[in-house]
Amino acid sequence: VYTCKITLASGFIMTLRNLLVPICRRAPFARQLEAALIWARSLEAHINAVYFRPDSAATMSSIPAVAMAPGFTVDRLDRDDRAVEAAAQAKFEAWRQKNSLASGVIHQSLSTTYACWSNRAGYLEANLVRCGRLSDLIVMNYPDPNLIATERAFDTATFETGRPTVFVRVWIRDSLA
């Protein structure tokens, strides 16, 4: 087990214990989890997977064509978003169990490597800044040009959180072979 400490320009030393894995709607996140797991096991760190769900009312108001579509309501959009989130959480839970990770601290030991799930609803940037500043390291995929949320998350994590960010580009297990 390695302890990773980063010495900041100010002279303060920062220990990496809380790894944030931001998950955007419909974006694949398996590579992020695999990378975070490698870091977490070697550092005895915690993986905090956070699903960022857009505010349905804000989404409806920002896209007039959607708001005017027949049968398309805020409630329907919210139900669809929650269904996508539930599917993502099920994938996360299957991954967590496959890797024999606890869902929280075991026996009050902070050296436990565990992975937990949470969600945040609302504006992606504001929520990512808030979560990112409470983390020690952010583990993200490179942005997908077909998913605007991943591009927004990339900019926010890189320029606004003030935390080191690792971007996963290739499948981790293949790159370590």
PDB file of C-alpha atoms in Angstrom:
ATOM      1  CA  VAL A   1       0.000   0.000   0.000  1.00  0.00           C
ATOM      2  CA  TYR A   2       1.302   3.377  -0.995  1.00  0.00           C
ATOM      3  CA  THR A   3       0.471   6.707   0.538  1.00  0.00           C
ATOM      4  CA  CYS A   4       0.250   9.352  -2.106  1.00  0.00           C
ATOM      5  CA  LYS A   5       0.856  12.854  -0.921  1.00  0.00           C
ATOM      6  CA  ILE A   6       0.942  15.873  -3.154  1.00  0.00           C
ATOM      7  CA  THR A   7       2.922  18.911  -2.089  1.00  0.00           C
ATOM      8  CA  LEU A   8       1.102  22.022  -3.220  1.00  0.00           C
ATOM      9  CA  ALA A   9       2.800  25.241  -4.307  1.00  0.00           C
ATOM     10  CA  SER A  10       1.805  26.734  -0.950  1.00  0.00           C
ATOM     11  CA  GLY A  11       3.846  24.065   0.837  1.00  0.00           C
ATOM     12  CA  PHE A  12       0.826  22.196   2.202  1.00  0.00           C
ATOM     13  CA  ILE A  13       0.746  18.434   1.795  1.00  0.00           C
ATOM     14  CA  MET A  14      -2.451  16.830   0.520  1.00  0.00           C
ATOM     15  CA  THR A  15      -3.191  13.112   1.039  1.00  0.00           C
ATOM     16  CA  LEU A  16      -5.393  11.354  -1.516  1.00  0.00           C
ATOM     17  CA  ARG A  17      -8.229   9.565   0.335  1.00  0.00           C
ATOM     18  CA  ASN A  18     -11.497  10.502  -1.393  1.00  0.00           C
ATOM     19  CA  LEU A  19     -11.754   9.770  -5.118  1.00  0.00           C
ATOM     20  CA  LEU A  20     -14.676  11.320  -6.976  1.00  0.00           C
ATOM     21  CA  VAL A  21     -16.072   9.518 -10.011  1.00  0.00           C
ATOM     22  CA  PRO A  22     -18.583  11.880 -11.634  1.00  0.00           C
ATOM     23  CA  ILE A  23     -21.177  10.054 -13.713  1.00  0.00           C
ATOM     24  CA  CYS A  24     -23.112  11.952 -16.363  1.00  0.00           C
ATOM     25  CA  ARG A  25     -26.431  10.855 -17.833  1.00  0.00           C
ATOM     26  CA  ARG A  26     -26.050   8.167 -20.511  1.00  0.00           C
ATOM     27  CA  ALA A  27     -22.227   8.392 -20.437  1.00  0.00           C
ATOM     28  CA  PRO A  28     -20.338   5.096 -19.990  1.00  0.00           C
ATOM     29  CA  PHE A  29     -18.479   5.027 -16.684  1.00  0.00           C
ATOM     30  CA  ALA A  30     -16.907   1.551 -16.393  1.00  0.00           C
ATOM     31  CA  ARG A  31     -13.418   2.836 -17.280  1.00  0.00           C
ATOM     32  CA  GLN A  32     -13.672   5.551 -14.638  1.00  0.00           C
ATOM     33  CA  LEU A  33     -14.565   2.980 -11.988  1.00  0.00           C
ATOM     34  CA  GLU A  34     -11.741   0.649 -13.026  1.00  0.00           C
ATOM     35  CA  ALA A  35      -9.197   3.474 -12.875  1.00  0.00           C
ATOM     36  CA  ALA A  36     -10.546   4.675  -9.533  1.00  0.00           C
ATOM     37  CA  LEU A  37     -10.357   1.122  -8.174  1.00  0.00           C
ATOM     38  CA  ILE A  38      -6.677   0.815  -9.074  1.00  0.00           C
ATOM     39  CA  TRP A  39      -5.941   4.127  -7.318  1.00  0.00           C
ATOM     40  CA  ALA A  40      -8.169   3.335  -4.334  1.00  0.00           C
ATOM     41  CA  ARG A  41      -6.690  -0.076  -3.650  1.00  0.00           C
ATOM     42  CA  SER A  42      -3.140   1.198  -3.826  1.00  0.00           C
ATOM     43  CA  LEU A  43      -3.903   4.259  -1.642  1.00  0.00           C
ATOM     44  CA  GLU A  44      -6.533   2.763   0.711  1.00  0.00           C
ATOM     45  CA  ALA A  45      -8.859   5.454  -0.588  1.00  0.00           C
ATOM     46  CA  HIS A  46     -12.632   5.698  -0.944  1.00  0.00           C
ATOM     47  CA  ILE A  47     -14.496   5.827  -4.242  1.00  0.00           C
ATOM     48  CA  ASN A  48     -17.401   8.243  -4.309  1.00  0.00           C
ATOM     49  CA  ALA A  49     -19.438   7.673  -7.473  1.00  0.00           C
ATOM     50  CA  VAL A  50     -21.819  10.593  -7.943  1.00  0.00           C
ATOM     51  CA  TYR A  51     -24.550  10.545 -10.562  1.00  0.00           C
ATOM     52  CA  PHE A  52     -25.385  14.015 -11.838  1.00  0.00           C
ATOM     53  CA  ARG A  53     -29.027  14.244 -12.924  1.00  0.00           C
ATOM     54  CA  PRO A  54     -30.229  17.377 -14.675  1.00  0.00           C
ATOM     55  CA  ASP A  55     -33.120  19.324 -13.202  1.00  0.00           C
ATOM     56  CA  SER A  56     -36.084  18.329 -15.372  1.00  0.00           C
ATOM     57  CA  ALA A  57     -37.813  21.716 -15.194  1.00  0.00           C
ATOM     58  CA  ALA A  58     -34.613  23.535 -16.177  1.00  0.00           C
ATOM     59  CA  THR A  59     -34.089  21.114 -19.068  1.00  0.00           C
ATOM     60  CA  MET A  60     -37.635  21.683 -20.327  1.00  0.00           C
ATOM     61  CA  SER A  61     -37.275  25.448 -20.178  1.00  0.00           C
ATOM     62  CA  SER A  62     -33.885  25.479 -21.898  1.00  0.00           C
ATOM     63  CA  ILE A  63     -35.045  23.493 -24.935  1.00  0.00           C
ATOM     64  CA  PRO A  64     -38.277  25.059 -26.257  1.00  0.00           C
ATOM     65  CA  ALA A  65     -38.831  22.340 -28.859  1.00  0.00           C
ATOM     66  CA  VAL A  66     -38.919  19.722 -26.091  1.00  0.00           C
ATOM     67  CA  ALA A  67     -41.305  21.810 -23.995  1.00  0.00           C
ATOM     68  CA  MET A  68     -43.732  22.039 -26.906  1.00  0.00           C
ATOM     69  CA  ALA A  69     -43.626  18.361 -27.884  1.00  0.00           C
ATOM     70  CA  PRO A  70     -47.031  16.712 -27.382  1.00  0.00           C
ATOM     71  CA  GLY A  71     -47.209  14.541 -24.267  1.00  0.00           C
ATOM     72  CA  PHE A  72     -43.815  15.650 -23.051  1.00  0.00           C
ATOM     73  CA  THR A  73     -44.093  16.902 -19.481  1.00  0.00           C
ATOM     74  CA  VAL A  74     -41.696  17.688 -16.655  1.00  0.00           C
ATOM     75  CA  ASP A  75     -43.007  14.630 -14.789  1.00  0.00           C
ATOM     76  CA  ARG A  76     -42.354  12.369 -17.763  1.00  0.00           C
ATOM     77  CA  LEU A  77     -38.845  13.754 -18.229  1.00  0.00           C
ATOM     78  CA  ASP A  78     -38.174  13.319 -14.503  1.00  0.00           C
ATOM     79  CA  ARG A  79     -39.407   9.697 -14.594  1.00  0.00           C
ATOM     80  CA  ASP A  80     -37.191   8.964 -17.600  1.00  0.00           C
ATOM     81  CA  ASP A  81     -34.182  10.550 -15.898  1.00  0.00           C
ATOM     82  CA  ARG A  82     -34.784   8.556 -12.726  1.00  0.00           C
ATOM     83  CA  ALA A  83     -35.057   5.326 -14.752  1.00  0.00           C
ATOM     84  CA  VAL A  84     -31.707   6.054 -16.437  1.00  0.00           C
ATOM     85  CA  GLU A  85     -30.210   6.794 -13.027  1.00  0.00           C
ATOM     86  CA  ALA A  86     -31.591   3.541 -11.547  1.00  0.00           C
ATOM     87  CA  ALA A  87     -30.019   1.558 -14.404  1.00  0.00           C
ATOM     88  CA  ALA A  88     -26.675   3.297 -13.841  1.00  0.00           C
ATOM     89  CA  GLN A  89     -26.862   2.593 -10.110  1.00  0.00           C
ATOM     90  CA  ALA A  90     -27.606  -1.091 -10.789  1.00  0.00           C
ATOM     91  CA  LYS A  91     -24.489  -1.274 -13.003  1.00  0.00           C
ATOM     92  CA  PHE A  92     -22.464   0.402 -10.249  1.00  0.00           C
ATOM     93  CA  GLU A  93     -23.755  -2.032  -7.586  1.00  0.00           C
ATOM     94  CA  ALA A  94     -22.943  -5.026  -9.812  1.00  0.00           C
ATOM     95  CA  TRP A  95     -19.418  -3.642 -10.353  1.00  0.00           C
ATOM     96  CA  ARG A  96     -18.979  -2.999  -6.613  1.00  0.00           C
ATOM     97  CA  GLN A  97     -20.045  -6.525  -5.700  1.00  0.00           C
ATOM     98  CA  LYS A  98     -17.942  -8.084  -8.479  1.00  0.00           C
ATOM     99  CA  ASN A  99     -14.887  -6.318  -7.039  1.00  0.00           C
ATOM    100  CA  SER A 100     -15.762  -7.266  -3.427  1.00  0.00           C
ATOM    101  CA  LEU A 101     -15.983  -3.668  -2.271  1.00  0.00           C
ATOM    102  CA  ALA A 102     -17.911  -2.585   0.782  1.00  0.00           C
ATOM    103  CA  SER A 103     -20.463   0.195   0.439  1.00  0.00           C
ATOM    104  CA  GLY A 104     -19.075   2.101   3.416  1.00  0.00           C
ATOM    105  CA  VAL A 105     -16.504   2.153   6.199  1.00  0.00           C
ATOM    106  CA  ILE A 106     -15.904  -1.235   7.835  1.00  0.00           C
ATOM    107  CA  HIS A 107     -15.244  -1.393  11.585  1.00  0.00           C
ATOM    108  CA  GLN A 108     -14.743   2.384  11.726  1.00  0.00           C
ATOM    109  CA  SER A 109     -11.467   2.020   9.809  1.00  0.00           C
ATOM    110  CA  LEU A 110     -10.726   4.853   7.414  1.00  0.00           C
ATOM    111  CA  SER A 111      -8.169   2.645   5.659  1.00  0.00           C
ATOM    112  CA  THR A 112     -11.036   0.594   4.209  1.00  0.00           C
ATOM    113  CA  THR A 113     -11.277   0.760   0.445  1.00  0.00           C
ATOM    114  CA  TYR A 114     -14.950   1.085  -0.360  1.00  0.00           C
ATOM    115  CA  ALA A 115     -17.202   2.467  -3.060  1.00  0.00           C
ATOM    116  CA  CYS A 116     -20.421   4.365  -2.474  1.00  0.00           C
ATOM    117  CA  TRP A 117     -23.104   5.832  -4.733  1.00  0.00           C
ATOM    118  CA  SER A 118     -24.893   9.132  -4.412  1.00  0.00           C
ATOM    119  CA  ASN A 119     -26.728  11.480  -6.728  1.00  0.00           C
ATOM    120  CA  ARG A 120     -27.088  15.194  -7.227  1.00  0.00           C
ATOM    121  CA  ALA A 121     -29.913  16.855  -9.110  1.00  0.00           C
ATOM    122  CA  GLY A 122     -29.628  20.295 -10.626  1.00  0.00           C
ATOM    123  CA  TYR A 123     -27.039  22.191 -12.586  1.00  0.00           C
ATOM    124  CA  LEU A 124     -24.072  19.971 -13.429  1.00  0.00           C
ATOM    125  CA  GLU A 125     -21.403  22.626 -13.022  1.00  0.00           C
ATOM    126  CA  ALA A 126     -22.509  23.823  -9.582  1.00  0.00           C
ATOM    127  CA  ASN A 127     -22.904  20.287  -8.250  1.00  0.00           C
ATOM    128  CA  LEU A 128     -19.603  19.081  -9.706  1.00  0.00           C
ATOM    129  CA  VAL A 129     -17.733  22.043  -8.200  1.00  0.00           C
ATOM    130  CA  ARG A 130     -19.302  21.319  -4.810  1.00  0.00           C
ATOM    131  CA  CYS A 131     -18.493  17.592  -4.930  1.00  0.00           C
ATOM    132  CA  GLY A 132     -15.098  18.125  -6.517  1.00  0.00           C
ATOM    133  CA  ARG A 133     -13.924  20.518  -3.825  1.00  0.00           C
ATOM    134  CA  LEU A 134     -14.794  17.913  -1.185  1.00  0.00           C
ATOM    135  CA  SER A 135     -12.709  15.272  -2.969  1.00  0.00           C
ATOM    136  CA  ASP A 136      -8.979  14.748  -3.196  1.00  0.00           C
ATOM    137  CA  LEU A 137      -8.862  13.446  -6.774  1.00  0.00           C
ATOM    138  CA  ILE A 138     -11.365  13.385  -9.629  1.00  0.00           C
ATOM    139  CA  VAL A 139     -11.362  10.423 -12.022  1.00  0.00           C
ATOM    140  CA  MET A 140     -13.050  11.184 -15.351  1.00  0.00           C
ATOM    141  CA  ASN A 141     -13.302   9.996 -18.918  1.00  0.00           C
ATOM    142  CA  TYR A 142     -12.212  12.285 -21.683  1.00  0.00           C
ATOM    143  CA  PRO A 143     -15.248  14.174 -22.954  1.00  0.00           C
ATOM    144  CA  ASP A 144     -17.441  12.565 -25.575  1.00  0.00           C
ATOM    145  CA  PRO A 145     -18.279  15.067 -28.356  1.00  0.00           C
ATOM    146  CA  ASN A 146     -21.705  13.401 -28.659  1.00  0.00           C
ATOM    147  CA  LEU A 147     -22.584  13.999 -24.996  1.00  0.00           C
ATOM    148  CA  ILE A 148     -22.527  17.692 -24.070  1.00  0.00           C
ATOM    149  CA  ALA A 149     -22.664  16.882 -20.337  1.00  0.00           C
ATOM    150  CA  THR A 150     -19.264  15.174 -20.516  1.00  0.00           C
ATOM    151  CA  GLU A 151     -17.745  18.268 -22.133  1.00  0.00           C
ATOM    152  CA  ARG A 152     -19.253  20.501 -19.459  1.00  0.00           C
ATOM    153  CA  ALA A 153     -17.984  18.134 -16.736  1.00  0.00           C
ATOM    154  CA  PHE A 154     -14.491  18.155 -18.291  1.00  0.00           C
ATOM    155  CA  ASP A 155     -14.308  21.960 -18.211  1.00  0.00           C
ATOM    156  CA  THR A 156     -15.670  22.192 -14.688  1.00  0.00           C
ATOM    157  CA  ALA A 157     -13.400  19.510 -13.219  1.00  0.00           C
ATOM    158  CA  THR A 158     -10.338  20.924 -14.951  1.00  0.00           C
ATOM    159  CA  PHE A 159     -10.804  24.637 -14.369  1.00  0.00           C
ATOM    160  CA  GLU A 160     -13.189  25.161 -11.456  1.00  0.00           C
ATOM    161  CA  THR A 161     -12.781  22.506  -8.761  1.00  0.00           C
ATOM    162  CA  GLY A 162      -9.202  23.246  -7.797  1.00  0.00           C
ATOM    163  CA  ARG A 163      -8.528  19.511  -7.480  1.00  0.00           C
ATOM    164  CA  PRO A 164      -6.217  17.220  -9.413  1.00  0.00           C
ATOM    165  CA  THR A 165      -8.089  15.359 -12.138  1.00  0.00           C
ATOM    166  CA  VAL A 166      -7.126  12.108 -13.857  1.00  0.00           C
ATOM    167  CA  PHE A 167      -8.579  11.566 -17.314  1.00  0.00           C
ATOM    168  CA  VAL A 168      -9.043   7.983 -18.461  1.00  0.00           C
ATOM    169  CA  ARG A 169      -8.535   7.497 -22.166  1.00  0.00           C
ATOM    170  CA  VAL A 170      -7.882   3.791 -22.717  1.00  0.00           C
ATOM    171  CA  TRP A 171      -9.148   0.657 -21.056  1.00  0.00           C
ATOM    172  CA  ILE A 172      -7.098   0.497 -17.850  1.00  0.00           C
ATOM    173  CA  ARG A 173      -6.430  -3.244 -17.646  1.00  0.00           C
ATOM    174  CA  ASP A 174      -5.131  -3.257 -21.238  1.00  0.00           C
ATOM    175  CA  SER A 175      -2.781  -0.341 -20.626  1.00  0.00           C
ATOM    176  CA  LEU A 176      -1.250  -2.014 -17.556  1.00  0.00           C
ATOM    177  CA  ALA A 177      -0.464  -5.281 -19.333  1.00  0.00           C
TER     178      ALA A 177
END
